[in-house]
Amino acid sequence: FNGAVNIDHILLYNKLFKEERLNPNGCTARGTFFVSHKYTTNYSAVPNMHRLGHKIAAHSISPNDNETFWTSANVQDWAREMSGSRLIIEKFANISDNSVVGMRAPYLRVGGNHQFTMIEEQAFLYDSSITAPLQNPPLWPYTMYFRMPHRCHGNLQNCPTRSHAAWEMVMNELDRREDPTIDEELPGCAMIDSCSNILSGEQFYNFLLHNFYRHFDQNRAPLGLCYHAAWLKNNPECLDAFLYWIDEILEKHSEEVYFITKTQVIQWMQAPVSVELAKEYEAWKVKCNPGPRQNCLVANSCKLSTSELSGEEIRMHTCVRCPAEYPWLNNPSGNST
């Protein structure tokens, strides 16, 4: 999921990742959340997501909506946005185990060598911003040590041209044709909410099923399902279809299909095990039984402002002490200036 975390989204996530929706190893299905700072009012909910085993990743502080900013930003600009975002998450969501290791560029506007130089310098493990064109078979994640295994795709992509020490959790475009056997070819879509022809729950179910078997029956490359939470919230028929599809896949493929985080995909690729051994694979069983929430049952409600956002007063909920100022690009710790 991309974007801010607020109470509406938490209710959706609770429905999606309920305790009874289990992977074959007995652990709850997991997700990755690329958290953008602006409009994230509920940093008190983020640590609970982390406690349950989901992975939190950086998605910028601002996010700057200038069309050319991200593709032309320098290394320092990227560091302020992404390393600053990670600092804010770690401090105000009280995540102290160095697990915020991934990032995604806003609007999927890749920043070329500057972005990936920042990833190396700031010790991020992976990026998940680069889109690969629709193809069969789909691509597995790859490292940036070598040349990309696909062309740089789309107007918003400024792909790196040098070697970088980072993983790319590539976003394979999905096939959005209603009947792939007879329909003419259509451009793919990387973010599900950009698949503009999906208008009903039935269409969405067929879309999910077709793309799942594109991956499963070919090379079993991980299937990325990338959303903004608002799309599911605003399309209840599609949400119902999504929940039905997840349960059906987990039932039909109860030995071999897991809903896991991007970090867990990398862990498996670095030390793969068989389907039989996956049920006891330690990297996929972390926080398998987290137990009931015991801390931060009542969060601090902070009414904040900053000179960087003149005239704005923002409410932020956090489990730690309220900062003196609203955290922003030049002051991600929110210290008094």
Tab-separated table of N, CA and C in Angstrom, residues 101-225:
chain	number	residue	atom	x	y	z
A	101	VAL	N	13.645	-0.444	5.677
A	101	VAL	CA	14.777	-0.624	4.756
A	101	VAL	C	14.398	-0.416	3.290
A	102	GLY	N	13.125	-0.151	3.017
A	102	GLY	CA	12.682	0.011	1.635
A	102	GLY	C	12.137	1.391	1.360
A	103	MET	N	12.002	1.727	0.081
A	103	MET	CA	11.442	3.024	-0.307
A	103	MET	C	10.762	2.891	-1.670
A	104	ARG	N	9.835	3.804	-1.917
A	104	ARG	CA	9.190	3.919	-3.224
A	104	ARG	C	9.058	5.396	-3.561
A	105	ALA	N	9.407	5.755	-4.779
A	105	ALA	CA	9.317	7.146	-5.201
A	105	ALA	C	7.862	7.561	-5.376
A	106	PRO	N	7.485	8.754	-4.929
A	106	PRO	CA	6.123	9.245	-5.175
A	106	PRO	C	5.817	9.267	-6.668
A	107	TYR	N	4.595	8.872	-7.005
A	107	TYR	CA	4.114	8.865	-8.386
A	107	TYR	C	4.940	7.942	-9.287
A	108	LEU	N	5.773	7.089	-8.678
A	108	LEU	CA	6.673	6.180	-9.411
A	108	LEU	C	7.606	6.961	-10.336
A	109	ARG	N	7.984	8.162	-9.929
A	109	ARG	CA	8.884	8.998	-10.734
A	109	ARG	C	10.325	8.711	-10.322
A	110	VAL	N	10.937	7.799	-11.029
A	110	VAL	CA	12.267	7.310	-10.683
A	110	VAL	C	13.309	8.394	-10.933
A	111	GLY	N	14.277	8.505	-10.018
A	111	GLY	CA	15.262	9.588	-10.054
A	111	GLY	C	16.634	9.208	-10.536
A	112	GLY	N	16.748	8.115	-11.306
A	112	GLY	CA	18.014	7.764	-11.936
A	112	GLY	C	19.136	7.508	-10.950
A	113	ASN	N	20.356	7.837	-11.367
A	113	ASN	CA	21.537	7.547	-10.541
A	113	ASN	C	21.519	8.313	-9.223
A	114	HIS	N	20.919	9.516	-9.215
A	114	HIS	CA	20.863	10.288	-7.962
A	114	HIS	C	20.060	9.534	-6.907
A	115	GLN	N	18.918	9.001	-7.307
A	115	GLN	CA	18.094	8.255	-6.351
A	115	GLN	C	18.837	7.038	-5.821
A	116	PHE	N	19.481	6.291	-6.693
A	116	PHE	CA	20.113	5.051	-6.264
A	116	PHE	C	21.444	5.291	-5.542
A	117	THR	N	22.095	6.407	-5.815
A	117	THR	CA	23.255	6.792	-5.006
A	117	THR	C	22.807	7.080	-3.578
A	118	MET	N	21.687	7.790	-3.443
A	118	MET	CA	21.132	8.033	-2.105
A	118	MET	C	20.805	6.725	-1.402
A	119	ILE	N	20.211	5.768	-2.111
A	119	ILE	CA	19.851	4.482	-1.511
A	119	ILE	C	21.091	3.812	-0.933
A	120	GLU	N	22.186	3.841	-1.668
A	120	GLU	CA	23.442	3.256	-1.172
A	120	GLU	C	23.959	4.034	0.041
A	121	GLU	N	24.031	5.345	-0.091
A	121	GLU	CA	24.621	6.167	0.983
A	121	GLU	C	23.808	6.100	2.262
A	122	GLN	N	22.481	5.984	2.140
A	122	GLN	CA	21.619	5.982	3.314
A	122	GLN	C	21.260	4.559	3.778
A	123	ALA	N	21.890	3.563	3.166
A	123	ALA	CA	21.766	2.159	3.596
A	123	ALA	C	20.330	1.640	3.526
A	124	PHE	N	19.608	2.006	2.477
A	124	PHE	CA	18.346	1.331	2.187
A	124	PHE	C	18.672	-0.007	1.516
A	125	LEU	N	17.851	-1.003	1.766
A	125	LEU	CA	18.049	-2.316	1.153
A	125	LEU	C	17.472	-2.373	-0.257
A	126	TYR	N	16.289	-1.776	-0.440
A	126	TYR	CA	15.640	-1.919	-1.745
A	126	TYR	C	14.832	-0.690	-2.114
A	127	ASP	N	14.603	-0.577	-3.416
A	127	ASP	CA	13.658	0.367	-3.989
A	127	ASP	C	12.553	-0.429	-4.657
A	128	SER	N	11.353	0.152	-4.736
A	128	SER	CA	10.264	-0.479	-5.479
A	128	SER	C	9.505	0.597	-6.243
A	129	SER	N	10.190	1.186	-7.231
A	129	SER	CA	9.612	2.278	-8.003
A	129	SER	C	9.637	2.019	-9.498
A	130	ILE	N	10.497	1.118	-9.940
A	130	ILE	CA	10.693	0.910	-11.373
A	130	ILE	C	9.630	-0.038	-11.913
A	131	THR	N	8.984	0.376	-12.984
A	131	THR	CA	7.943	-0.413	-13.634
A	131	THR	C	8.532	-1.171	-14.819
A	132	ALA	N	8.218	-2.452	-14.918
A	132	ALA	CA	8.603	-3.253	-16.079
A	132	ALA	C	7.390	-3.421	-16.980
A	133	PRO	N	7.562	-3.294	-18.279
A	133	PRO	CA	6.415	-3.433	-19.193
A	133	PRO	C	5.810	-4.827	-19.122
A	134	LEU	N	4.535	-4.909	-19.428
A	134	LEU	CA	3.817	-6.178	-19.418
A	134	LEU	C	4.519	-7.192	-20.315
A	135	GLN	N	4.853	-8.337	-19.752
A	135	GLN	CA	5.542	-9.362	-20.521
A	135	GLN	C	5.314	-10.727	-19.890
A	136	ASN	N	5.509	-11.763	-20.693
A	136	ASN	CA	5.439	-13.139	-20.218
A	136	ASN	C	6.751	-13.849	-20.547
A	137	PRO	N	7.387	-14.472	-19.561
A	137	PRO	CA	6.974	-14.481	-18.154
A	137	PRO	C	7.310	-13.158	-17.477
A	138	PRO	N	6.677	-12.883	-16.330
A	138	PRO	CA	7.004	-11.660	-15.573
A	138	PRO	C	8.398	-11.760	-14.967
A	139	LEU	N	8.877	-10.647	-14.435
A	139	LEU	CA	10.237	-10.586	-13.905
A	139	LEU	C	10.289	-10.861	-12.404
A	140	TRP	N	11.364	-11.518	-11.987
A	140	TRP	CA	11.688	-11.598	-10.569
A	140	TRP	C	12.384	-10.307	-10.146
A	141	PRO	N	12.360	-9.981	-8.856
A	141	PRO	CA	13.187	-8.861	-8.371
A	141	PRO	C	14.656	-9.088	-8.743
A	142	TYR	N	15.392	-7.993	-8.868
A	142	TYR	CA	16.795	-8.102	-9.270
A	142	TYR	C	17.616	-7.064	-8.517
A	143	THR	N	18.933	-7.230	-8.524
A	143	THR	CA	19.803	-6.212	-7.942
A	143	THR	C	20.231	-5.249	-9.050
A	144	MET	N	20.711	-4.081	-8.621
A	144	MET	CA	21.157	-3.073	-9.576
A	144	MET	C	22.660	-3.146	-9.824
A	145	TYR	N	23.285	-4.256	-9.432
A	145	TYR	CA	24.699	-4.429	-9.743
A	145	TYR	C	24.937	-4.513	-11.250
A	146	PHE	N	23.944	-5.068	-11.957
A	146	PHE	CA	24.087	-5.307	-13.387
A	146	PHE	C	23.004	-4.537	-14.146
A	147	ARG	N	23.077	-4.618	-15.455
A	147	ARG	CA	22.118	-3.916	-16.297
A	147	ARG	C	20.700	-4.423	-16.037
A	148	MET	N	19.727	-3.508	-16.052
A	148	MET	CA	18.332	-3.892	-15.841
A	148	MET	C	17.890	-4.900	-16.902
A	149	PRO	N	17.094	-5.901	-16.526
A	149	PRO	CA	16.678	-6.928	-17.481
A	149	PRO	C	15.464	-6.536	-18.320
A	150	HIS	N	15.170	-5.264	-18.408
A	150	HIS	CA	14.051	-4.769	-19.210
A	150	HIS	C	14.336	-3.318	-19.573
A	151	ARG	N	13.604	-2.825	-20.548
A	151	ARG	CA	13.797	-1.431	-20.952
A	151	ARG	C	13.219	-0.483	-19.906
A	152	CYS	N	13.719	0.740	-19.906
A	152	CYS	CA	13.169	1.771	-19.021
A	152	CYS	C	11.812	2.163	-19.584
A	153	HIS	N	10.774	2.007	-18.795
A	153	HIS	CA	9.410	2.011	-19.316
A	153	HIS	C	8.622	3.193	-18.776
A	154	GLY	N	8.026	3.961	-19.657
A	154	GLY	CA	7.112	5.018	-19.235
A	154	GLY	C	7.772	6.380	-19.173
A	155	ASN	N	6.943	7.418	-19.276
A	155	ASN	CA	7.435	8.790	-19.295
A	155	ASN	C	7.975	9.253	-17.958
A	156	LEU	N	7.541	8.604	-16.874
A	156	LEU	CA	7.922	9.060	-15.538
A	156	LEU	C	9.190	8.376	-15.033
A	157	GLN	N	9.798	7.523	-15.838
A	157	GLN	CA	10.927	6.742	-15.384
A	157	GLN	C	12.237	7.375	-15.866
A	158	ASN	N	13.128	7.622	-14.921
A	158	ASN	CA	14.495	8.053	-15.214
A	158	ASN	C	15.389	6.988	-14.605
A	159	CYS	N	15.626	5.926	-15.360
A	159	CYS	CA	16.268	4.735	-14.797
A	159	CYS	C	17.761	4.960	-14.580
A	160	PRO	N	18.344	4.293	-13.584
A	160	PRO	CA	19.794	4.412	-13.359
A	160	PRO	C	20.578	3.804	-14.507
A	161	THR	N	21.764	4.341	-14.737
A	161	THR	CA	22.621	3.865	-15.826
A	161	THR	C	23.938	3.312	-15.328
A	162	ARG	N	24.130	3.311	-13.992
A	162	ARG	CA	25.360	2.779	-13.408
A	162	ARG	C	25.023	1.663	-12.437
A	163	SER	N	26.046	0.944	-12.006
A	163	SER	CA	25.868	-0.122	-11.025
A	163	SER	C	25.640	0.475	-9.638
A	164	HIS	N	24.673	-0.111	-8.898
A	164	HIS	CA	24.369	0.344	-7.542
A	164	HIS	C	24.106	-0.864	-6.646
A	165	ALA	N	24.498	-0.735	-5.393
A	165	ALA	CA	24.312	-1.825	-4.430
A	165	ALA	C	22.926	-1.715	-3.814
A	166	ALA	N	21.930	-2.172	-4.545
A	166	ALA	CA	20.557	-2.118	-4.053
A	166	ALA	C	19.722	-3.148	-4.788
A	167	TRP	N	18.669	-3.604	-4.125
A	167	TRP	CA	17.672	-4.458	-4.768
A	167	TRP	C	16.616	-3.582	-5.424
A	168	GLU	N	16.090	-4.049	-6.537
A	168	GLU	CA	14.915	-3.432	-7.143
A	168	GLU	C	13.765	-4.422	-7.088
A	169	MET	N	12.761	-4.099	-6.280
A	169	MET	CA	11.543	-4.898	-6.222
A	169	MET	C	10.637	-4.396	-7.340
A	170	VAL	N	10.950	-4.872	-8.525
A	170	VAL	CA	10.364	-4.336	-9.752
A	170	VAL	C	8.839	-4.493	-9.736
A	171	MET	N	8.169	-3.501	-10.289
A	171	MET	CA	6.716	-3.524	-10.381
A	171	MET	C	6.321	-4.033	-11.756
A	172	ASN	N	6.019	-5.317	-11.859
A	172	ASN	CA	5.573	-5.890	-13.118
A	172	ASN	C	4.201	-5.339	-13.486
A	173	GLU	N	4.067	-4.837	-14.693
A	173	GLU	CA	2.735	-4.416	-15.124
A	173	GLU	C	1.801	-5.622	-15.185
A	174	LEU	N	0.540	-5.381	-14.874
A	174	LEU	CA	-0.467	-6.436	-14.843
A	174	LEU	C	-1.314	-6.383	-16.110
A	175	ASP	N	-1.771	-7.535	-16.533
A	175	ASP	CA	-2.612	-7.656	-17.729
A	175	ASP	C	-4.055	-7.352	-17.331
A	176	ARG	N	-4.636	-6.303	-17.910
A	176	ARG	CA	-5.973	-5.868	-17.496
A	176	ARG	C	-7.060	-6.240	-18.493
A	177	ARG	N	-6.760	-7.118	-19.440
A	177	ARG	CA	-7.792	-7.550	-20.385
A	177	ARG	C	-8.821	-8.444	-19.693
A	178	GLU	N	-10.078	-8.270	-20.034
A	178	GLU	CA	-11.134	-9.078	-19.419
A	178	GLU	C	-11.076	-10.529	-19.882
A	179	ASP	N	-10.788	-10.737	-21.153
A	179	ASP	CA	-10.641	-12.097	-21.673
A	179	ASP	C	-9.352	-12.157	-22.488
A	180	PRO	N	-8.237	-12.544	-21.849
A	180	PRO	CA	-6.931	-12.526	-22.534
A	180	PRO	C	-6.871	-13.438	-23.746
A	181	THR	N	-7.817	-14.371	-23.874
A	181	THR	CA	-7.780	-15.298	-25.010
A	181	THR	C	-8.283	-14.665	-26.300
A	182	ILE	N	-9.111	-13.625	-26.187
A	182	ILE	CA	-9.681	-13.037	-27.406
A	182	ILE	C	-9.521	-11.521	-27.484
A	183	ASP	N	-9.379	-10.841	-26.357
A	183	ASP	CA	-9.302	-9.379	-26.384
A	183	ASP	C	-7.987	-8.920	-27.007
A	184	GLU	N	-8.046	-7.757	-27.669
A	184	GLU	CA	-6.814	-7.182	-28.202
A	184	GLU	C	-5.931	-6.711	-27.062
A	185	GLU	N	-4.644	-6.606	-27.312
A	185	GLU	CA	-3.696	-6.235	-26.266
A	185	GLU	C	-3.945	-4.798	-25.794
A	186	LEU	N	-3.838	-4.612	-24.490
A	186	LEU	CA	-3.959	-3.293	-23.875
A	186	LEU	C	-2.682	-3.012	-23.098
A	187	PRO	N	-2.331	-1.746	-22.908
A	187	PRO	CA	-1.180	-1.448	-22.050
A	187	PRO	C	-1.428	-1.988	-20.638
A	188	GLY	N	-0.378	-2.446	-19.995
A	188	GLY	CA	-0.527	-2.943	-18.628
A	188	GLY	C	-0.612	-1.810	-17.625
A	189	CYS	N	-0.815	-2.162	-16.361
A	189	CYS	CA	-0.858	-1.163	-15.287
A	189	CYS	C	-0.118	-1.723	-14.079
A	190	ALA	N	0.731	-0.897	-13.478
A	190	ALA	CA	1.533	-1.348	-12.338
A	190	ALA	C	0.783	-1.164	-11.017
A	191	MET	N	0.157	0.000	-10.830
A	191	MET	CA	-0.686	0.238	-9.663
A	191	MET	C	-2.097	-0.212	-10.018
A	192	ILE	N	-2.701	-1.016	-9.166
A	192	ILE	CA	-4.017	-1.561	-9.482
A	192	ILE	C	-5.054	-0.458	-9.647
A	193	ASP	N	-4.935	0.616	-8.858
A	193	ASP	CA	-5.920	1.684	-8.984
A	193	ASP	C	-5.721	2.524	-10.251
A	194	SER	N	-4.696	2.213	-11.033
A	194	SER	CA	-4.557	2.873	-12.335
A	194	SER	C	-5.100	2.013	-13.470
A	195	CYS	N	-5.631	0.824	-13.143
A	195	CYS	CA	-6.263	-0.039	-14.152
A	195	CYS	C	-7.682	0.471	-14.367
A	196	SER	N	-7.832	1.462	-15.235
A	196	SER	CA	-9.062	2.247	-15.303
A	196	SER	C	-10.263	1.472	-15.822
A	197	ASN	N	-10.043	0.325	-16.443
A	197	ASN	CA	-11.187	-0.413	-17.000
A	197	ASN	C	-11.825	-1.359	-15.993
A	198	ILE	N	-11.269	-1.454	-14.775
A	198	ILE	CA	-11.870	-2.314	-13.746
A	198	ILE	C	-12.969	-1.526	-13.041
A	199	LEU	N	-14.216	-1.905	-13.297
A	199	LEU	CA	-15.351	-1.136	-12.788
A	199	LEU	C	-16.265	-1.938	-11.871
A	200	SER	N	-16.071	-3.252	-11.787
A	200	SER	CA	-16.966	-4.074	-10.967
A	200	SER	C	-16.166	-5.115	-10.206
A	201	GLY	N	-16.784	-5.689	-9.190
A	201	GLY	CA	-16.144	-6.730	-8.410
A	201	GLY	C	-15.826	-7.958	-9.241
A	202	GLU	N	-16.737	-8.302	-10.146
A	202	GLU	CA	-16.511	-9.482	-10.992
A	202	GLU	C	-15.307	-9.269	-11.903
A	203	GLN	N	-15.215	-8.079	-12.491
A	203	GLN	CA	-14.054	-7.768	-13.329
A	203	GLN	C	-12.764	-7.862	-12.513
A	204	PHE	N	-12.805	-7.339	-11.300
A	204	PHE	CA	-11.606	-7.327	-10.465
A	204	PHE	C	-11.195	-8.745	-10.078
A	205	TYR	N	-12.168	-9.580	-9.733
A	205	TYR	CA	-11.870	-10.975	-9.396
A	205	TYR	C	-11.204	-11.671	-10.581
A	206	ASN	N	-11.751	-11.515	-11.784
A	206	ASN	CA	-11.181	-12.160	-12.970
A	206	ASN	C	-9.779	-11.635	-13.265
A	207	PHE	N	-9.591	-10.329	-13.058
A	207	PHE	CA	-8.277	-9.703	-13.236
A	207	PHE	C	-7.249	-10.312	-12.282
A	208	LEU	N	-7.602	-10.430	-11.009
A	208	LEU	CA	-6.693	-11.011	-10.022
A	208	LEU	C	-6.365	-12.461	-10.359
A	209	LEU	N	-7.377	-13.216	-10.712
A	209	LEU	CA	-7.179	-14.632	-10.986
A	209	LEU	C	-6.266	-14.832	-12.199
A	210	HIS	N	-6.528	-14.082	-13.253
A	210	HIS	CA	-5.717	-14.219	-14.461
A	210	HIS	C	-4.257	-13.870	-14.188
A	211	ASN	N	-4.015	-12.751	-13.494
A	211	ASN	CA	-2.639	-12.339	-13.254
A	211	ASN	C	-1.931	-13.252	-12.261
A	212	PHE	N	-2.679	-13.800	-11.306
A	212	PHE	CA	-2.069	-14.771	-10.401
A	212	PHE	C	-1.527	-15.968	-11.185
A	213	TYR	N	-2.337	-16.518	-12.074
A	213	TYR	CA	-1.891	-17.702	-12.808
A	213	TYR	C	-0.863	-17.368	-13.886
A	214	ARG	N	-0.818	-16.101	-14.345
A	214	ARG	CA	0.293	-15.689	-15.209
A	214	ARG	C	1.621	-15.881	-14.493
A	215	HIS	N	1.658	-15.556	-13.219
A	215	HIS	CA	2.877	-15.711	-12.419
A	215	HIS	C	3.059	-17.159	-11.969
A	216	PHE	N	2.012	-17.742	-11.443
A	216	PHE	CA	2.106	-19.067	-10.828
A	216	PHE	C	2.446	-20.149	-11.851
A	217	ASP	N	1.836	-20.091	-13.026
A	217	ASP	CA	2.020	-21.148	-14.019
A	217	ASP	C	3.260	-20.948	-14.883
A	218	GLN	N	3.882	-19.790	-14.800
A	218	GLN	CA	5.078	-19.555	-15.621
A	218	GLN	C	6.346	-19.719	-14.768
A	219	ASN	N	6.809	-18.647	-14.162
A	219	ASN	CA	8.074	-18.743	-13.416
A	219	ASN	C	7.930	-18.442	-11.928
A	220	ARG	N	6.693	-18.287	-11.465
A	220	ARG	CA	6.396	-18.000	-10.058
A	220	ARG	C	7.111	-16.759	-9.523
A	221	ALA	N	7.332	-15.803	-10.411
A	221	ALA	CA	7.820	-14.508	-9.931
A	221	ALA	C	6.797	-13.928	-8.965
A	222	PRO	N	7.236	-13.276	-7.885
A	222	PRO	CA	6.282	-12.709	-6.919
A	222	PRO	C	5.292	-11.773	-7.604
A	223	LEU	N	4.033	-11.911	-7.223
A	223	LEU	CA	2.970	-11.070	-7.772
A	223	LEU	C	2.773	-9.879	-6.844
A	224	GLY	N	3.130	-8.692	-7.322
A	224	GLY	CA	2.934	-7.486	-6.529
A	224	GLY	C	1.544	-6.916	-6.737
A	225	LEU	N	0.820	-6.692	-5.648
A	225	LEU	CA	-0.520	-6.094	-5.698
A	225	LEU	C	-0.423	-4.731	-5.026
